[in-house]
PDB file of C-alpha atoms in Angstrom:
ATOM      1  CA  MET A 117      -8.645  39.512 -63.054  1.00  0.00           C
ATOM      2  CA  THR A 118      -9.567  37.232 -65.755  1.00  0.00           C
ATOM      3  CA  GLU A 119     -12.275  34.645 -65.683  1.00  0.00           C
ATOM      4  CA  ARG A 120     -10.055  31.701 -65.714  1.00  0.00           C
ATOM      5  CA  LYS A 121      -8.014  33.253 -63.007  1.00  0.00           C
ATOM      6  CA  LYS A 122     -10.909  33.544 -60.552  1.00  0.00           C
ATOM      7  CA  ARG A 123     -12.532  29.994 -61.492  1.00  0.00           C
ATOM      8  CA  LEU A 124      -8.427  28.544 -60.509  1.00  0.00           C
ATOM      9  CA  LEU A 125      -8.310  31.007 -57.189  1.00  0.00           C
ATOM     10  CA  ILE A 126     -11.986  29.658 -56.047  1.00  0.00           C
ATOM     11  CA  PHE A 127     -10.592  26.061 -56.790  1.00  0.00           C
ATOM     12  CA  GLN A 128      -7.707  26.486 -54.919  1.00  0.00           C
ATOM     13  CA  LEU A 129      -9.531  28.501 -52.101  1.00  0.00           C
ATOM     14  CA  VAL A 130     -11.966  25.186 -51.929  1.00  0.00           C
ATOM     15  CA  LEU A 131      -9.524  22.432 -52.044  1.00  0.00           C
ATOM     16  CA  PHE A 132      -7.599  24.438 -48.912  1.00  0.00           C
ATOM     17  CA  SER A 133     -10.726  24.816 -46.719  1.00  0.00           C
ATOM     18  CA  ILE A 134     -11.374  20.618 -47.574  1.00  0.00           C
ATOM     19  CA  GLY A 135      -7.666  20.079 -46.505  1.00  0.00           C
ATOM     20  CA  LEU A 136      -8.126  22.027 -43.457  1.00  0.00           C
ATOM     21  CA  LEU A 137     -11.619  20.643 -42.084  1.00  0.00           C
ATOM     22  CA  ILE A 138      -9.806  17.347 -42.701  1.00  0.00           C
ATOM     23  CA  ILE A 139      -6.768  17.988 -40.786  1.00  0.00           C
ATOM     24  CA  LEU A 140      -9.010  19.571 -38.058  1.00  0.00           C
ATOM     25  CA  PHE A 141     -11.243  16.387 -37.900  1.00  0.00           C
ATOM     26  CA  SER A 142      -8.468  14.151 -37.540  1.00  0.00           C
ATOM     27  CA  TYR A 143      -7.228  16.214 -34.486  1.00  0.00           C
ATOM     28  CA  SER A 144     -10.343  16.074 -32.526  1.00  0.00           C
ATOM     29  CA  GLN A 145     -10.868  12.712 -32.974  1.00  0.00           C
ATOM     30  CA  ILE A 146      -7.568  11.657 -31.504  1.00  0.00           C
ATOM     31  CA  ASN A 147      -8.212  12.879 -28.052  1.00  0.00           C
ATOM     32  CA  LYS A 148     -11.650  10.715 -28.414  1.00  0.00           C
ATOM     33  CA  ILE A 149      -9.407   7.656 -28.007  1.00  0.00           C
ATOM     34  CA  PRO A 150      -9.443   6.381 -24.516  1.00  0.00           C
ATOM     35  CA  LYS A 151      -6.323   6.532 -23.025  1.00  0.00           C
ATOM     36  CA  SER A 152      -6.116   2.653 -21.574  1.00  0.00           C
ATOM     37  CA  VAL A 153      -6.544   1.747 -25.231  1.00  0.00           C
ATOM     38  CA  SER A 154      -4.333   3.936 -26.958  1.00  0.00           C
ATOM     39  CA  ASN A 155      -0.828   2.579 -25.407  1.00  0.00           C
ATOM     40  CA  GLN A 156      -2.171  -1.121 -25.827  1.00  0.00           C
ATOM     41  CA  MET A 157      -0.035  -3.404 -27.439  1.00  0.00           C
ATOM     42  CA  VAL A 158      -1.153  -7.332 -28.491  1.00  0.00           C
ATOM     43  CA  GLN A 159       1.127  -9.891 -29.462  1.00  0.00           C
ATOM     44  CA  MET A 160       0.204 -13.612 -30.490  1.00  0.00           C
ATOM     45  CA  GLU A 161       1.918 -16.440 -31.157  1.00  0.00           C
ATOM     46  CA  GLU A 162      -0.533 -18.044 -33.368  1.00  0.00           C
ATOM     47  CA  LYS A 163      -4.526 -18.787 -33.690  1.00  0.00           C
ATOM     48  CA  LYS A 164      -5.573 -21.835 -32.644  1.00  0.00           C
ATOM     49  CA  THR A 165      -7.680 -23.876 -35.045  1.00  0.00           C
ATOM     50  CA  GLY A 166     -11.082 -25.244 -34.677  1.00  0.00           C
ATOM     51  CA  ASN A 167     -13.021 -21.916 -33.634  1.00  0.00           C
ATOM     52  CA  THR A 168     -16.579 -21.767 -33.296  1.00  0.00           C
ATOM     53  CA  ASP A 169     -18.417 -18.998 -35.325  1.00  0.00           C
ATOM     54  CA  ASN A 170     -18.666 -16.786 -32.212  1.00  0.00           C
ATOM     55  CA  SER A 171     -15.598 -16.594 -30.947  1.00  0.00           C
ATOM     56  CA  ASP A 172     -11.745 -16.890 -32.061  1.00  0.00           C
ATOM     57  CA  THR A 173      -9.251 -18.641 -29.755  1.00  0.00           C
ATOM     58  CA  PHE A 174      -5.387 -17.536 -29.633  1.00  0.00           C
ATOM     59  CA  LEU A 175      -2.636 -19.176 -28.016  1.00  0.00           C
ATOM     60  CA  ASN A 176       0.339 -17.351 -26.218  1.00  0.00           C
ATOM     61  CA  ILE A 177      -1.184 -13.778 -26.235  1.00  0.00           C
ATOM     62  CA  THR A 178       0.261 -10.788 -24.558  1.00  0.00           C
ATOM     63  CA  TYR A 179      -0.948  -7.709 -23.670  1.00  0.00           C
ATOM     64  CA  SER A 180       1.177  -4.545 -23.170  1.00  0.00           C
ATOM     65  CA  GLY A 181       0.649  -1.242 -22.079  1.00  0.00           C
ATOM     66  CA  LEU A 182       0.075   1.609 -19.384  1.00  0.00           C
ATOM     67  CA  ASP A 183      -2.849   1.532 -16.800  1.00  0.00           C
ATOM     68  CA  LEU A 184      -4.317   4.904 -15.719  1.00  0.00           C
ATOM     69  CA  SER A 185      -2.088   5.802 -13.053  1.00  0.00           C
ATOM     70  CA  GLY A 186       1.111   5.255 -15.501  1.00  0.00           C
ATOM     71  CA  ASN A 187       2.236   1.788 -14.250  1.00  0.00           C
ATOM     72  CA  ARG A 188       3.699  -0.160 -17.330  1.00  0.00           C
ATOM     73  CA  TYR A 189       2.035  -3.759 -17.158  1.00  0.00           C
ATOM     74  CA  PHE A 190       2.517  -7.110 -19.087  1.00  0.00           C
ATOM     75  CA  LEU A 191      -0.565  -9.679 -19.273  1.00  0.00           C
ATOM     76  CA  LYS A 192      -0.138 -13.124 -20.840  1.00  0.00           C
ATOM     77  CA  SER A 193      -2.001 -15.895 -21.390  1.00  0.00           C
ATOM     78  CA  LYS A 194      -1.470 -19.619 -22.784  1.00  0.00           C
ATOM     79  CA  GLU A 195      -5.058 -19.418 -24.161  1.00  0.00           C
ATOM     80  CA  ALA A 196      -7.471 -16.725 -24.724  1.00  0.00           C
ATOM     81  CA  VAL A 197     -10.754 -17.042 -26.338  1.00  0.00           C
ATOM     82  CA  ILE A 198     -12.589 -13.754 -27.837  1.00  0.00           C
ATOM     83  CA  ASN A 199     -16.088 -13.562 -28.302  1.00  0.00           C
ATOM     84  CA  LYS A 200     -16.776 -12.028 -31.837  1.00  0.00           C
ATOM     85  CA  GLU A 201     -19.874 -10.338 -30.231  1.00  0.00           C
ATOM     86  CA  ASN A 202     -18.213  -8.648 -27.465  1.00  0.00           C
ATOM     87  CA  GLN A 203     -14.725  -8.460 -28.490  1.00  0.00           C
ATOM     88  CA  LYS A 204     -13.629  -6.219 -25.333  1.00  0.00           C
ATOM     89  CA  ILE A 205     -13.896  -9.470 -22.816  1.00  0.00           C
ATOM     90  CA  ILE A 206     -11.334 -11.904 -23.312  1.00  0.00           C
ATOM     91  CA  ASN A 207     -11.465 -15.123 -21.332  1.00  0.00           C
ATOM     92  CA  MET A 208      -8.122 -17.002 -20.050  1.00  0.00           C
ATOM     93  CA  LYS A 209      -6.341 -19.965 -19.043  1.00  0.00           C
ATOM     94  CA  GLY A 210      -2.826 -19.558 -17.780  1.00  0.00           C
ATOM     95  CA  VAL A 211      -2.701 -16.227 -16.865  1.00  0.00           C
ATOM     96  CA  GLU A 212       0.239 -14.370 -15.746  1.00  0.00           C
ATOM     97  CA  ALA A 213       0.507 -10.382 -15.110  1.00  0.00           C
ATOM     98  CA  ILE A 214       3.343  -8.249 -14.051  1.00  0.00           C
ATOM     99  CA  PHE A 215       2.801  -4.564 -13.049  1.00  0.00           C
ATOM    100  CA  TYR A 216       5.853  -2.778 -12.990  1.00  0.00           C
ATOM    101  CA  PHE A 217       5.300   0.122 -10.475  1.00  0.00           C
ATOM    102  CA  LYS A 218       6.932   3.934 -10.813  1.00  0.00           C
ATOM    103  CA  ASP A 219       8.733   3.508  -7.558  1.00  0.00           C
ATOM    104  CA  GLY A 220      10.609   0.292  -8.936  1.00  0.00           C
ATOM    105  CA  THR A 221       8.798  -2.741  -7.163  1.00  0.00           C
ATOM    106  CA  THR A 222       6.519  -4.938  -9.434  1.00  0.00           C
ATOM    107  CA  LEU A 223       3.660  -7.120  -8.233  1.00  0.00           C
ATOM    108  CA  GLU A 224       3.477 -10.662 -10.257  1.00  0.00           C
ATOM    109  CA  VAL A 225      -0.220 -12.397 -10.198  1.00  0.00           C
ATOM    110  CA  PHE A 226      -1.042 -15.761 -11.421  1.00  0.00           C
ATOM    111  CA  SER A 227      -3.939 -17.764 -11.861  1.00  0.00           C
ATOM    112  CA  LYS A 228      -5.546 -20.576 -14.084  1.00  0.00           C
ATOM    113  CA  ILE A 229      -8.112 -18.921 -15.153  1.00  0.00           C
ATOM    114  CA  GLY A 230      -9.013 -15.039 -15.889  1.00  0.00           C
ATOM    115  CA  VAL A 231     -11.200 -12.445 -17.938  1.00  0.00           C
ATOM    116  CA  TYR A 232      -9.633  -9.065 -19.321  1.00  0.00           C
ATOM    117  CA  ASN A 233     -11.399  -6.433 -20.480  1.00  0.00           C
ATOM    118  CA  ASN A 234      -9.556  -4.820 -23.131  1.00  0.00           C
ATOM    119  CA  GLU A 235     -11.610  -1.629 -22.853  1.00  0.00           C
ATOM    120  CA  THR A 236     -11.205  -0.578 -19.292  1.00  0.00           C
ATOM    121  CA  LEU A 237      -8.029  -2.768 -18.280  1.00  0.00           C
ATOM    122  CA  ASP A 238     -10.047  -4.482 -15.572  1.00  0.00           C
ATOM    123  CA  ILE A 239      -8.754  -8.340 -15.035  1.00  0.00           C
ATOM    124  CA  ASP A 240     -10.585 -10.723 -13.131  1.00  0.00           C
ATOM    125  CA  PHE A 241      -7.733 -13.681 -11.483  1.00  0.00           C
ATOM    126  CA  ARG A 242     -10.103 -16.742 -10.705  1.00  0.00           C
ATOM    127  CA  LYS A 243      -8.781 -20.373  -9.158  1.00  0.00           C
ATOM    128  CA  ASP A 244      -5.491 -20.620  -7.262  1.00  0.00           C
ATOM    129  CA  VAL A 245      -4.265 -17.258  -7.551  1.00  0.00           C
ATOM    130  CA  LYS A 246      -0.999 -16.726  -6.423  1.00  0.00           C
ATOM    131  CA  ALA A 247       0.788 -12.996  -5.868  1.00  0.00           C
ATOM    132  CA  PHE A 248       4.247 -11.986  -5.072  1.00  0.00           C
ATOM    133  CA  TYR A 249       4.937  -8.362  -3.758  1.00  0.00           C
ATOM    134  CA  GLN A 250       8.598  -7.896  -2.278  1.00  0.00           C
ATOM    135  CA  GLU A 251       9.129 -10.625   0.137  1.00  0.00           C
ATOM    136  CA  SER A 252       5.143 -10.937   0.462  1.00  0.00           C
ATOM    137  CA  ILE A 253       3.333 -14.200  -1.385  1.00  0.00           C
ATOM    138  CA  LEU A 254      -0.594 -14.333  -1.512  1.00  0.00           C
ATOM    139  CA  PHE A 255      -2.810 -17.171  -1.906  1.00  0.00           C
ATOM    140  CA  SER A 256      -6.426 -17.034  -2.675  1.00  0.00           C
ATOM    141  CA  GLU A 257      -9.560 -18.032  -5.384  1.00  0.00           C
ATOM    142  CA  ARG A 258      -9.869 -14.733  -6.839  1.00  0.00           C
ATOM    143  CA  ALA A 259      -8.328 -11.229  -7.311  1.00  0.00           C
ATOM    144  CA  GLU A 260      -9.956  -8.474  -9.608  1.00  0.00           C
ATOM    145  CA  PHE A 261      -7.957  -5.653 -10.463  1.00  0.00           C
ATOM    146  CA  SER A 262      -9.842  -2.243 -11.123  1.00  0.00           C
ATOM    147  CA  ASN A 263      -7.658  -0.181 -13.488  1.00  0.00           C
ATOM    148  CA  GLN A 264      -9.975   3.006 -12.743  1.00  0.00           C
ATOM    149  CA  ASN A 265      -9.795   2.977  -8.958  1.00  0.00           C
ATOM    150  CA  GLY A 266      -6.124   1.721  -8.761  1.00  0.00           C
ATOM    151  CA  PHE A 267      -7.261  -1.116  -6.664  1.00  0.00           C
ATOM    152  CA  LEU A 268      -6.536  -5.068  -6.208  1.00  0.00           C
ATOM    153  CA  THR A 269      -9.325  -6.830  -4.402  1.00  0.00           C
ATOM    154  CA  VAL A 270      -8.789 -10.342  -3.292  1.00  0.00           C
ATOM    155  CA  THR A 271     -11.139 -12.416  -1.945  1.00  0.00           C
ATOM    156  CA  ASP A 272     -11.984 -16.408  -1.147  1.00  0.00           C
ATOM    157  CA  GLN A 273      -9.522 -18.392   1.121  1.00  0.00           C
ATOM    158  CA  VAL A 274      -6.891 -15.439   1.348  1.00  0.00           C
ATOM    159  CA  LYS A 275      -3.531 -16.490   2.923  1.00  0.00           C
ATOM    160  CA  LEU A 276      -0.914 -13.972   3.103  1.00  0.00           C
ATOM    161  CA  ILE A 277       2.883 -14.990   3.904  1.00  0.00           C
ATOM    162  CA  ASP A 278       5.224 -12.298   4.791  1.00  0.00           C
ATOM    163  CA  PRO A 279       8.284 -12.374   6.534  1.00  0.00           C
ATOM    164  CA  LYS A 280       7.027 -10.160   9.271  1.00  0.00           C
ATOM    165  CA  GLY A 281       4.165 -12.669   9.855  1.00  0.00           C
ATOM    166  CA  ASN A 282       1.285 -14.914   8.466  1.00  0.00           C
ATOM    167  CA  LEU A 283      -2.345 -13.502   7.602  1.00  0.00           C
ATOM    168  CA  GLU A 284      -5.913 -15.230   7.017  1.00  0.00           C
ATOM    169  CA  ALA A 285      -8.574 -13.105   5.850  1.00  0.00           C
ATOM    170  CA  ASP A 286     -12.112 -12.911   3.981  1.00  0.00           C
ATOM    171  CA  LYS A 287     -10.947  -9.992   1.648  1.00  0.00           C
ATOM    172  CA  LEU A 288      -7.651  -7.707   0.991  1.00  0.00           C
ATOM    173  CA  ILE A 289      -8.044  -4.789  -0.587  1.00  0.00           C
ATOM    174  CA  PHE A 290      -4.608  -3.506  -1.818  1.00  0.00           C
ATOM    175  CA  ASP A 291      -4.425   0.108  -2.911  1.00  0.00           C
ATOM    176  CA  ILE A 292      -2.010   0.360  -5.624  1.00  0.00           C
ATOM    177  CA  LYS A 293      -1.358   4.067  -5.708  1.00  0.00           C
ATOM    178  CA  LYS A 294      -1.160   4.125  -1.868  1.00  0.00           C
ATOM    179  CA  LYS A 295       0.794   1.094  -0.982  1.00  0.00           C
ATOM    180  CA  MET A 296      -1.902   0.519   1.510  1.00  0.00           C
ATOM    181  CA  LEU A 297      -3.462  -2.984   2.570  1.00  0.00           C
ATOM    182  CA  ASP A 298      -6.963  -2.835   3.714  1.00  0.00           C
ATOM    183  CA  ILE A 299      -8.054  -6.405   5.894  1.00  0.00           C
ATOM    184  CA  VAL A 300     -11.893  -7.403   5.956  1.00  0.00           C
ATOM    185  CA  ALA A 301     -13.457  -9.927   7.869  1.00  0.00           C
ATOM    186  CA  PHE A 302     -17.389 -10.959   6.860  1.00  0.00           C
ATOM    187  CA  ASP A 303     -20.288 -11.852   9.345  1.00  0.00           C
ATOM    188  CA  ASN A 304     -17.525 -10.412  12.395  1.00  0.00           C
ATOM    189  CA  ASP A 305     -15.161 -13.251  12.232  1.00  0.00           C
ATOM    190  CA  LYS A 306     -11.785 -12.468  13.453  1.00  0.00           C
ATOM    191  CA  VAL A 307      -8.979 -12.292  11.347  1.00  0.00           C
ATOM    192  CA  ASN A 308      -6.091 -14.918  11.561  1.00  0.00           C
ATOM    193  CA  ALA A 309      -3.067 -13.367  11.966  1.00  0.00           C
ATOM    194  CA  ASN A 310       0.948 -14.300  13.325  1.00  0.00           C
ATOM    195  CA  ILE A 311       2.447 -11.224  13.227  1.00  0.00           C
ATOM    196  CA  SER A 312       6.398 -10.271  14.202  1.00  0.00           C
ATOM    197  CA  LEU A 313       6.761  -6.978  15.605  1.00  0.00           C
ATOM    198  CA  LYS A 314      10.538  -7.165  15.610  1.00  0.00           C
TER     199      LYS A 314
END
């Protein structure tokens, strides 16, 4: 083998090795992307003028994707403020969320303000919260969706209106995976309920 062929073969082997290392590194990094972020899609109609140095304001923003349980969701906001120093937290006004569950049911939640964590997909609904699930309507001042735990925790002036009866409590915990509702009363207060057993 001539000296020229040896150098050419060594050069080709080095290039092949570098290419192989790049491919292996790329595939190993894909698994490090959190599942909650990798499936998320964002749509915005326009960016609002008059932003501060520390934040950006967007109008008519929509987030969509899958939660950790595999349920599809859409989160819409009339106005969203993103702090440049902590971009995972988004403060929202005029919030609407729709969760599409695997069993074909939907949960719609509306509030005047909200805080969305686009890393964990947790949502904190605040002020005049209204939720609609099947034939039930829920009113409160705060509802917190925990993506990791699969819970919707509802507090502050909780009132539930259902065809089977009405309920007032301090706290409701809705287990999204099991479709179960826990009712909590603080300080040994009683839960006020009017239920039809028919």
